[in-house]
Amino acid sequence: MASATTTTETWHPLLAQHLNLLPEHLRSHKDCQAFLLELNKSVQTNEQAKNFAEHSLRILQIEKAELERKIAATNEKFALASKASKAGVWEWSGATGQIIWDDQMFTIYGIENQEQYPSISKVFFNFVVPEDRSTLSKSFASITGSGNAFQAEFRIIRQNDNSIRNLHLVALVKRGFRNEPTRMVGVCFDFTERKKAEAERALLISNLVNYNKDLEELAFVVSHRLRSHTSKMQTALSVLSNAASAEALKNIIMQEMEKEALLMDETLRDLTHILTMKKENLLFEELELKPLLQKAIERCAIQTPDIAANIELLADETLTIVGVREYVLNIFYELLQNAIKFKKDQQPLQIKIKASESNSTVTVVFIDNGIGVDLNKHSHKIFGLYRKFNSNIEGKGIGLHMVKKGMDIMGGKIHILSEPNSGTEVHLTFIKQ
């Protein structure tokens, strides 16, 4: 065992510490030496394995900490990017049907207390505007088909302020072996402000188009109607300057000049009224519909006392619209006057006024049994200025133009249905509130 005692520096420290405690005859025995050498080798190997394991564990812990740091940094960048872009991130599980939102999604929906909604999938459609729920539901159902992309646009009622917001969802669809959707991950954008800007731009374009039409109408009036007046007056002056002293002829000429001057003045007054109709500085208010209709009927009754007996008024007392009171009253009055003016000679006049509502609009329909108009010929100029379609009936041809312009200013719409000898329907669409 001398070799064992002389090489204690190669022995494992724990084994070398107790080696000299063995009796000499055991240490020098060949079998004991072999056993001790094998034991030392085993202990040394296990010690190396232990050291390797501890070293590997330390490396893993370092790598884990670095990975966690990188993930945290990435999440922070992603959260900042999401917040800056105002885009929320959402996820849907095909296995459970659960929807998971990030913080920005809750902000978009105006939810300040996230704990109120532990399961978004159960209440998701409660936030969606009722009119959009069916379409959105069909969009989600469409992912059962093919394709790996999904997108949808819809409106929500934001919880904290009850405002209507326009949202756009975009997502990637992950599918299983049978092509079934197993997962969707996407983003949500609130594009309400962009939608408003597009609407304002569309309104501006519409106003420019209408303004251009007004200029065209004005050019028509100047080139035709006013020129006609001035031409007649010039002719009368020419005749008057060359005429003999016959008083009778002079009187006739002066009467014609006075008549044309009055007509020119009336035309200029009409043009002034039309050109001063504008949206700026007008008082828009919530108006009760039925009282305005009744007031228009009463105004017509001043000239046509029995008119009320020929009108069937079907309008709910609770219906309201947003508009300019004077404009709305004049529009109703003008349509009633048109119905009276264009009634059939041999048939009693019948006027029906109906009103219906949707979530955001009220539609008022004036229906008469008058002579009607051929829209196949005249639809392109039905709202024109000084455009008459029946020369046998007195009128200046500006009524429907004024009605159309008033509806445009108030953000409404007008649509006419008519056929010769089959009466006329005028559909007015007003903003409800």
Short mmCIF file of C-alpha atoms in Angstrom, two decimals:
data_model
loop_
_atom_site.label_atom_id
_atom_site.label_comp_id
_atom_site.label_asym_id
_atom_site.label_seq_id
_atom_site.Cartn_x
_atom_site.Cartn_y
_atom_site.Cartn_z
CA MET A 1 0.00 0.00 0.00
CA ALA A 2 3.07 2.19 -0.08
CA SER A 3 2.15 3.38 -3.51
CA ALA A 4 -1.24 4.40 -2.18
CA THR A 5 0.25 6.35 0.67
CA THR A 6 2.85 8.03 -1.48
CA THR A 7 0.30 9.25 -4.03
CA THR A 8 -2.25 10.74 -1.65
CA GLU A 9 -2.15 13.97 -3.64
CA THR A 10 -4.07 12.15 -6.45
CA TRP A 11 -6.73 10.83 -4.13
CA HIS A 12 -10.06 12.53 -3.63
CA PRO A 13 -9.77 14.80 -0.57
CA LEU A 14 -12.53 12.98 1.35
CA LEU A 15 -10.95 9.56 0.68
CA ALA A 16 -7.39 10.73 1.41
CA GLN A 17 -8.56 12.20 4.74
CA HIS A 18 -9.54 8.76 6.03
CA LEU A 19 -6.95 6.65 4.24
CA ASN A 20 -4.41 6.62 7.11
CA LEU A 21 -7.07 5.50 9.57
CA LEU A 22 -7.03 2.01 7.97
CA PRO A 23 -4.78 -0.61 9.61
CA GLU A 24 -1.46 -1.18 7.83
CA HIS A 25 -2.19 -4.78 6.97
CA LEU A 26 -5.44 -3.71 5.18
CA ARG A 27 -3.79 -0.85 3.32
CA SER A 28 -1.06 -3.11 2.06
CA HIS A 29 -3.41 -5.90 1.01
CA LYS A 30 -3.68 -6.23 -2.76
CA ASP A 31 -7.49 -6.57 -2.89
CA CYS A 32 -7.95 -3.60 -0.55
CA GLN A 33 -5.67 -1.49 -2.71
CA ALA A 34 -7.63 -2.42 -5.86
CA PHE A 35 -10.90 -1.60 -4.09
CA LEU A 36 -9.56 1.75 -2.85
CA LEU A 37 -8.29 2.67 -6.32
CA GLU A 38 -11.66 1.81 -7.92
CA LEU A 39 -13.47 3.74 -5.18
CA ASN A 40 -11.22 6.78 -5.72
CA LYS A 41 -11.88 6.65 -9.47
CA SER A 42 -15.63 6.47 -8.95
CA VAL A 43 -15.60 9.34 -6.45
CA GLN A 44 -13.46 11.45 -8.78
CA THR A 45 -15.83 10.73 -11.73
CA ASN A 46 -18.93 11.60 -9.72
CA GLU A 47 -17.24 14.78 -8.51
CA GLN A 48 -16.53 15.80 -12.09
CA ALA A 49 -20.14 15.03 -13.10
CA LYS A 50 -21.38 17.06 -10.15
CA ASN A 51 -19.14 19.96 -11.08
CA PHE A 52 -20.28 19.73 -14.72
CA ALA A 53 -23.94 19.68 -13.67
CA GLU A 54 -23.46 22.66 -11.40
CA HIS A 55 -21.59 24.50 -14.14
CA SER A 56 -24.29 23.66 -16.72
CA LEU A 57 -26.99 24.81 -14.29
CA ARG A 58 -25.20 28.11 -13.78
CA ILE A 59 -24.95 28.58 -17.57
CA LEU A 60 -28.65 27.78 -17.96
CA GLN A 61 -29.54 30.25 -15.22
CA ILE A 62 -27.47 32.94 -16.95
CA GLU A 63 -29.04 32.16 -20.32
CA LYS A 64 -32.51 32.13 -18.77
CA ALA A 65 -31.94 35.51 -17.14
CA GLU A 66 -30.66 36.92 -20.46
CA LEU A 67 -33.61 35.45 -22.35
CA GLU A 68 -36.05 36.87 -19.79
CA ARG A 69 -34.35 40.25 -20.12
CA LYS A 70 -34.65 40.13 -23.92
CA ILE A 71 -38.30 39.03 -23.71
CA ALA A 72 -39.06 41.81 -21.25
CA ALA A 73 -37.33 44.34 -23.49
CA THR A 74 -39.19 43.04 -26.54
CA ASN A 75 -42.52 43.12 -24.68
CA GLU A 76 -41.80 46.67 -23.54
CA LYS A 77 -41.00 47.76 -27.10
CA PHE A 78 -44.08 45.96 -28.39
CA ALA A 79 -46.27 47.58 -25.72
CA LEU A 80 -44.86 51.02 -26.52
CA ALA A 81 -45.37 50.44 -30.26
CA SER A 82 -48.91 49.20 -29.62
CA LYS A 83 -49.68 52.22 -27.47
CA ALA A 84 -48.12 54.65 -29.94
CA SER A 85 -50.03 53.17 -32.88
CA LYS A 86 -53.17 52.77 -30.75
CA ALA A 87 -53.41 49.20 -32.02
CA GLY A 88 -54.63 46.48 -29.69
CA VAL A 89 -53.51 42.85 -29.87
CA TRP A 90 -56.00 40.02 -29.53
CA GLU A 91 -56.01 36.24 -29.72
CA TRP A 92 -58.74 33.65 -30.26
CA SER A 93 -58.51 29.95 -29.43
CA GLY A 94 -60.41 27.54 -31.64
CA ALA A 95 -60.28 24.81 -28.98
CA THR A 96 -61.85 26.84 -26.16
CA GLY A 97 -63.44 29.79 -27.97
CA GLN A 98 -61.70 32.12 -25.53
CA ILE A 99 -60.62 35.63 -26.56
CA ILE A 100 -57.56 37.23 -24.96
CA TRP A 101 -56.92 40.99 -25.10
CA ASP A 102 -53.88 43.06 -24.30
CA ASP A 103 -54.17 46.32 -22.30
CA GLN A 104 -54.55 48.44 -25.44
CA MET A 105 -57.65 46.48 -26.48
CA PHE A 106 -59.32 47.38 -23.19
CA THR A 107 -58.33 51.01 -23.78
CA ILE A 108 -59.88 50.97 -27.26
CA TYR A 109 -63.14 49.62 -25.84
CA GLY A 110 -63.10 52.17 -23.02
CA ILE A 111 -62.93 49.51 -20.28
CA GLU A 112 -61.16 50.94 -17.25
CA ASN A 113 -61.63 47.95 -14.93
CA GLN A 114 -60.45 44.79 -16.71
CA GLU A 115 -61.53 42.58 -13.80
CA GLN A 116 -65.16 43.31 -14.73
CA TYR A 117 -64.74 41.11 -17.80
CA PRO A 118 -62.81 37.92 -16.98
CA SER A 119 -64.23 36.27 -20.11
CA ILE A 120 -64.27 38.63 -23.11
CA SER A 121 -65.69 35.95 -25.41
CA LYS A 122 -68.98 35.98 -23.47
CA VAL A 123 -69.55 39.73 -23.74
CA PHE A 124 -67.73 40.66 -26.96
CA PHE A 125 -70.85 41.23 -29.07
CA ASN A 126 -72.46 43.33 -26.32
CA PHE A 127 -70.10 46.17 -27.26
CA VAL A 128 -70.87 45.95 -30.99
CA VAL A 129 -73.47 48.34 -32.44
CA PRO A 130 -76.64 46.21 -32.94
CA GLU A 131 -76.81 46.91 -36.70
CA ASP A 132 -73.28 45.50 -37.18
CA ARG A 133 -73.60 42.31 -35.12
CA SER A 134 -75.04 40.09 -37.84
CA THR A 135 -72.43 41.09 -40.43
CA LEU A 136 -69.58 40.67 -37.94
CA SER A 137 -70.87 37.28 -36.86
CA LYS A 138 -70.92 36.14 -40.49
CA SER A 139 -67.35 37.40 -40.93
CA PHE A 140 -66.15 35.30 -38.00
CA ALA A 141 -68.08 32.29 -39.31
CA SER A 142 -66.29 32.62 -42.66
CA ILE A 143 -62.97 31.49 -41.14
CA THR A 144 -64.26 27.91 -41.18
CA GLY A 145 -63.51 27.94 -44.91
CA SER A 146 -60.07 28.35 -46.40
CA GLY A 147 -57.53 31.12 -46.22
CA ASN A 148 -55.11 32.26 -43.55
CA ALA A 149 -56.12 35.94 -43.36
CA PHE A 150 -59.07 37.54 -41.59
CA GLN A 151 -60.28 41.12 -41.45
CA ALA A 152 -63.48 42.93 -40.52
CA GLU A 153 -64.79 46.44 -39.95
CA PHE A 154 -67.52 47.25 -37.45
CA ARG A 155 -68.66 49.81 -34.90
CA ILE A 156 -68.70 49.60 -31.13
CA ILE A 157 -70.23 51.63 -28.32
CA ARG A 158 -67.29 52.53 -26.11
CA GLN A 159 -68.04 51.81 -22.48
CA ASN A 160 -66.59 54.83 -20.70
CA ASP A 161 -68.25 57.55 -22.83
CA ASN A 162 -70.89 55.72 -24.96
CA SER A 163 -69.31 57.11 -28.14
CA ILE A 164 -69.51 55.23 -31.42
CA ARG A 165 -66.09 54.05 -32.62
CA ASN A 166 -65.11 52.46 -35.94
CA LEU A 167 -62.80 49.45 -35.56
CA HIS A 168 -60.80 47.38 -38.02
CA LEU A 169 -59.65 43.84 -37.15
CA VAL A 170 -56.79 42.13 -38.98
CA ALA A 171 -55.56 38.64 -38.07
CA LEU A 172 -53.73 35.53 -39.25
CA VAL A 173 -55.57 32.22 -38.97
CA LYS A 174 -53.68 29.07 -37.96
CA ARG A 175 -55.25 25.80 -39.09
CA GLY A 176 -55.03 22.17 -38.00
CA PHE A 177 -54.54 18.97 -40.00
CA ARG A 178 -58.17 19.01 -41.16
CA ASN A 179 -57.98 22.68 -42.17
CA GLU A 180 -60.00 23.67 -39.10
CA PRO A 181 -59.15 27.06 -37.55
CA THR A 182 -57.26 26.44 -34.32
CA ARG A 183 -56.05 29.92 -33.49
CA MET A 184 -56.22 33.54 -34.59
CA VAL A 185 -53.80 36.27 -33.59
CA GLY A 186 -54.35 39.81 -34.79
CA VAL A 187 -54.48 43.52 -34.17
CA CYS A 188 -57.33 46.00 -33.79
CA PHE A 189 -57.25 49.60 -35.01
CA ASP A 190 -59.59 52.44 -34.09
CA PHE A 191 -59.97 54.41 -37.34
CA THR A 192 -62.85 56.65 -36.24
CA GLU A 193 -60.95 59.88 -36.82
CA ARG A 194 -59.90 58.74 -40.29
CA LYS A 195 -63.51 57.81 -41.03
CA LYS A 196 -64.63 61.28 -39.93
CA ALA A 197 -61.95 62.89 -42.07
CA GLU A 198 -63.08 60.83 -45.08
CA ALA A 199 -66.69 61.85 -44.43
CA GLU A 200 -65.69 65.51 -44.17
CA ARG A 201 -63.69 65.22 -47.38
CA ALA A 202 -66.64 63.56 -49.13
CA LEU A 203 -68.92 66.32 -47.84
CA LEU A 204 -66.49 68.96 -49.09
CA ILE A 205 -66.40 67.33 -52.53
CA SER A 206 -70.20 67.10 -52.52
CA ASN A 207 -70.46 70.78 -51.55
CA LEU A 208 -68.06 71.72 -54.34
CA VAL A 209 -70.10 69.68 -56.83
CA ASN A 210 -73.31 71.33 -55.63
CA TYR A 211 -71.66 74.74 -55.74
CA ASN A 212 -70.60 74.06 -59.32
CA LYS A 213 -74.16 73.06 -60.16
CA ASP A 214 -75.42 76.28 -58.58
CA LEU A 215 -73.02 78.23 -60.77
CA GLU A 216 -74.27 76.37 -63.82
CA GLU A 217 -77.85 77.15 -62.85
CA LEU A 218 -76.95 80.78 -62.30
CA ALA A 219 -75.28 80.90 -65.71
CA PHE A 220 -78.44 79.42 -67.21
CA VAL A 221 -80.62 82.06 -65.56
CA VAL A 222 -78.33 84.91 -66.56
CA SER A 223 -78.00 83.71 -70.13
CA HIS A 224 -81.68 82.92 -70.62
CA ARG A 225 -84.11 84.45 -68.18
CA LEU A 226 -82.41 87.76 -67.38
CA ARG A 227 -81.28 88.15 -71.00
CA SER A 228 -84.88 87.61 -72.08
CA HIS A 229 -86.04 90.42 -69.78
CA THR A 230 -83.34 92.85 -70.94
CA SER A 231 -83.91 91.94 -74.58
CA LYS A 232 -87.63 92.72 -74.32
CA MET A 233 -86.90 96.00 -72.55
CA GLN A 234 -84.38 96.99 -75.22
CA THR A 235 -86.87 96.16 -77.95
CA ALA A 236 -89.55 98.23 -76.21
CA LEU A 237 -87.15 101.17 -75.83
CA SER A 238 -86.20 100.92 -79.49
CA VAL A 239 -89.83 100.94 -80.58
CA LEU A 240 -90.55 103.79 -78.18
CA SER A 241 -87.71 105.93 -79.49
CA ASN A 242 -88.78 105.41 -83.10
CA ALA A 243 -92.51 105.57 -82.55
CA ALA A 244 -94.73 108.46 -83.38
CA SER A 245 -96.42 110.44 -80.66
CA ALA A 246 -99.35 108.08 -80.40
CA GLU A 247 -100.07 107.98 -76.70
CA ALA A 248 -101.80 104.58 -76.92
CA LEU A 249 -98.67 102.92 -78.34
CA LYS A 250 -96.44 104.59 -75.77
CA ASN A 251 -98.69 103.38 -72.95
CA ILE A 252 -98.57 99.80 -74.25
CA ILE A 253 -94.77 99.93 -74.50
CA MET A 254 -94.41 101.41 -71.03
CA GLN A 255 -96.68 98.72 -69.59
CA GLU A 256 -94.56 96.00 -71.20
CA MET A 257 -91.37 97.59 -69.86
CA GLU A 258 -92.86 97.85 -66.38
CA LYS A 259 -93.93 94.21 -66.57
CA GLU A 260 -90.47 93.05 -67.61
CA ALA A 261 -88.84 95.19 -64.93
CA LEU A 262 -91.02 93.59 -62.28
CA LEU A 263 -90.22 90.11 -63.62
CA MET A 264 -86.51 90.94 -63.63
CA ASP A 265 -86.76 92.21 -60.05
CA GLU A 266 -88.57 89.01 -59.06
CA THR A 267 -85.91 86.89 -60.74
CA LEU A 268 -83.13 88.80 -58.96
CA ARG A 269 -84.94 88.35 -55.63
CA ASP A 270 -85.22 84.61 -56.28
CA LEU A 271 -81.52 84.39 -57.13
CA THR A 272 -80.57 86.36 -54.05
CA HIS A 273 -82.64 84.04 -51.86
CA ILE A 274 -81.12 80.95 -53.44
CA LEU A 275 -77.55 82.19 -53.25
CA THR A 276 -77.91 83.23 -49.60
CA MET A 277 -79.07 79.76 -48.58
CA LYS A 278 -76.06 78.25 -46.83
CA LYS A 279 -75.22 76.02 -43.90
CA GLU A 280 -73.10 78.52 -41.98
CA ASN A 281 -74.65 80.40 -39.05
CA LEU A 282 -77.89 78.41 -39.22
CA LEU A 283 -79.65 77.15 -36.10
CA PHE A 284 -79.88 73.36 -36.25
CA GLU A 285 -82.22 71.96 -33.63
CA GLU A 286 -84.19 68.85 -32.76
CA LEU A 287 -87.65 69.32 -34.26
CA GLU A 288 -90.90 67.47 -33.66
CA LEU A 289 -91.99 66.23 -37.07
CA LYS A 290 -95.77 66.09 -36.86
CA PRO A 291 -96.36 69.69 -35.64
CA LEU A 292 -94.26 71.00 -38.55
CA LEU A 293 -96.31 68.97 -41.04
CA GLN A 294 -99.52 70.29 -39.51
CA LYS A 295 -98.23 73.86 -39.66
CA ALA A 296 -97.38 73.46 -43.36
CA ILE A 297 -100.91 72.16 -43.99
CA GLU A 298 -102.37 75.16 -42.15
CA ARG A 299 -100.29 77.54 -44.28
CA CYS A 300 -101.60 75.89 -47.45
CA ALA A 301 -105.16 76.16 -46.13
CA ILE A 302 -104.93 79.98 -46.31
CA GLN A 303 -105.07 79.74 -50.11
CA THR A 304 -106.84 76.35 -50.37
CA PRO A 305 -109.29 76.17 -47.41
CA ASP A 306 -110.41 72.57 -47.96
CA ILE A 307 -106.92 71.14 -48.41
CA ALA A 308 -106.82 69.45 -44.98
CA ALA A 309 -109.74 67.21 -45.94
CA ASN A 310 -107.68 65.81 -48.83
CA ILE A 311 -104.61 64.97 -46.74
CA GLU A 312 -104.02 61.75 -44.81
CA LEU A 313 -101.28 62.40 -42.25
CA LEU A 314 -99.57 59.29 -40.89
CA ALA A 315 -96.79 60.38 -38.55
CA ASP A 316 -96.02 59.30 -35.01
CA GLU A 317 -96.09 62.02 -32.37
CA THR A 318 -92.69 60.96 -31.04
CA LEU A 319 -90.70 61.32 -34.28
CA THR A 320 -88.07 64.04 -34.28
CA ILE A 321 -85.52 65.24 -36.81
CA VAL A 322 -82.51 67.56 -36.77
CA GLY A 323 -82.73 70.54 -39.09
CA VAL A 324 -83.42 74.23 -39.59
CA ARG A 325 -87.04 74.95 -38.66
CA GLU A 326 -87.67 77.51 -41.43
CA TYR A 327 -86.12 75.28 -44.11
CA VAL A 328 -88.09 72.19 -43.06
CA LEU A 329 -91.38 74.13 -42.93
CA ASN A 330 -90.75 75.66 -46.38
CA ILE A 331 -89.90 72.24 -47.83
CA PHE A 332 -93.15 70.71 -46.56
CA TYR A 333 -95.14 73.72 -47.76
CA GLU A 334 -93.54 73.64 -51.22
CA LEU A 335 -94.29 69.92 -51.70
CA LEU A 336 -97.92 70.41 -50.66
CA GLN A 337 -98.25 73.37 -53.05
CA ASN A 338 -96.80 71.26 -55.88
CA ALA A 339 -99.35 68.52 -55.18
CA ILE A 340 -102.16 71.10 -55.29
CA LYS A 341 -100.79 72.78 -58.41
CA PHE A 342 -100.32 69.56 -60.39
CA LYS A 343 -103.55 67.77 -59.47
CA LYS A 344 -105.73 66.19 -62.15
CA ASP A 345 -108.64 68.29 -63.38
CA GLN A 346 -111.33 65.63 -63.21
CA GLN A 347 -110.20 63.82 -60.07
CA PRO A 348 -110.29 64.89 -56.41
CA LEU A 349 -106.87 65.57 -54.97
CA GLN A 350 -105.51 62.99 -52.52
CA ILE A 351 -102.32 63.48 -50.55
CA LYS A 352 -100.85 60.94 -48.17
CA ILE A 353 -97.95 61.84 -45.89
CA LYS A 354 -96.14 58.91 -44.24
CA ALA A 355 -93.18 58.86 -41.89
CA SER A 356 -90.94 56.00 -40.80
CA GLU A 357 -87.70 55.81 -38.84
CA SER A 358 -84.48 53.84 -38.68
CA ASN A 359 -81.80 54.08 -36.02
CA SER A 360 -80.37 57.32 -37.37
CA THR A 361 -82.84 58.73 -39.93
CA VAL A 362 -86.50 59.60 -40.45
CA THR A 363 -88.03 59.27 -43.92
CA VAL A 364 -91.05 61.39 -44.82
CA VAL A 365 -92.94 60.47 -48.00
CA PHE A 366 -95.40 62.77 -49.80
CA ILE A 367 -97.69 60.77 -52.13
CA ASP A 368 -100.23 62.42 -54.45
CA ASN A 369 -102.50 61.28 -57.26
CA GLY A 370 -101.66 64.16 -59.58
CA ILE A 371 -100.58 64.33 -63.20
CA GLY A 372 -97.05 63.16 -62.47
CA VAL A 373 -93.95 63.76 -64.57
CA ASP A 374 -92.01 61.66 -67.08
CA LEU A 375 -88.71 61.04 -65.29
CA ASN A 376 -87.34 59.15 -68.28
CA LYS A 377 -87.20 62.52 -70.03
CA HIS A 378 -86.74 64.95 -67.17
CA SER A 379 -84.92 63.17 -64.30
CA HIS A 380 -81.62 64.94 -65.09
CA LYS A 381 -83.19 68.39 -64.65
CA ILE A 382 -85.97 67.68 -62.13
CA PHE A 383 -84.20 69.84 -59.51
CA GLY A 384 -82.99 72.46 -61.97
CA LEU A 385 -83.54 76.18 -61.57
CA TYR A 386 -86.44 77.66 -63.59
CA ARG A 387 -87.12 74.27 -65.18
CA LYS A 388 -90.81 73.77 -65.93
CA PHE A 389 -92.24 70.52 -67.25
CA ASN A 390 -95.81 71.69 -67.88
CA SER A 391 -96.17 75.07 -69.57
CA ASN A 392 -99.96 75.08 -69.00
CA ILE A 393 -99.56 75.34 -65.23
CA GLU A 394 -98.56 78.60 -63.57
CA GLY A 395 -95.25 78.59 -61.75
CA LYS A 396 -91.63 79.74 -61.94
CA GLY A 397 -89.95 76.33 -61.80
CA ILE A 398 -87.80 76.94 -58.73
CA GLY A 399 -89.76 75.02 -56.05
CA LEU A 400 -88.02 71.64 -56.29
CA HIS A 401 -84.66 73.36 -56.65
CA MET A 402 -85.23 75.11 -53.32
CA VAL A 403 -86.38 71.84 -51.73
CA LYS A 404 -83.26 70.01 -52.94
CA LYS A 405 -80.93 72.77 -51.80
CA GLY A 406 -82.57 72.93 -48.36
CA MET A 407 -82.23 69.16 -47.91
CA ASP A 408 -78.57 69.29 -49.00
CA ILE A 409 -77.78 72.03 -46.50
CA MET A 410 -79.37 70.03 -43.67
CA GLY A 411 -77.49 66.86 -44.62
CA GLY A 412 -80.65 65.11 -45.86
CA LYS A 413 -81.61 63.47 -49.13
CA ILE A 414 -84.51 63.71 -51.58
CA HIS A 415 -85.68 61.09 -54.05
CA ILE A 416 -88.62 61.35 -56.46
CA LEU A 417 -90.71 58.58 -58.04
CA SER A 418 -93.24 59.60 -60.67
CA GLU A 419 -94.94 58.60 -63.91
CA PRO A 420 -97.28 60.54 -66.20
CA ASN A 421 -100.90 60.34 -64.94
CA SER A 422 -99.83 58.09 -62.03
CA GLY A 423 -99.03 60.64 -59.35
CA THR A 424 -95.77 61.46 -57.59
CA GLU A 425 -93.89 60.23 -54.53
CA VAL A 426 -91.31 62.48 -52.90
CA HIS A 427 -89.07 60.75 -50.33
CA LEU A 428 -87.30 63.02 -47.85
CA THR A 429 -84.63 61.51 -45.57
CA PHE A 430 -83.78 63.58 -42.49
CA ILE A 431 -81.21 63.06 -39.76
CA LYS A 432 -83.03 61.75 -36.72
CA GLN A 433 -80.95 63.23 -33.92
#
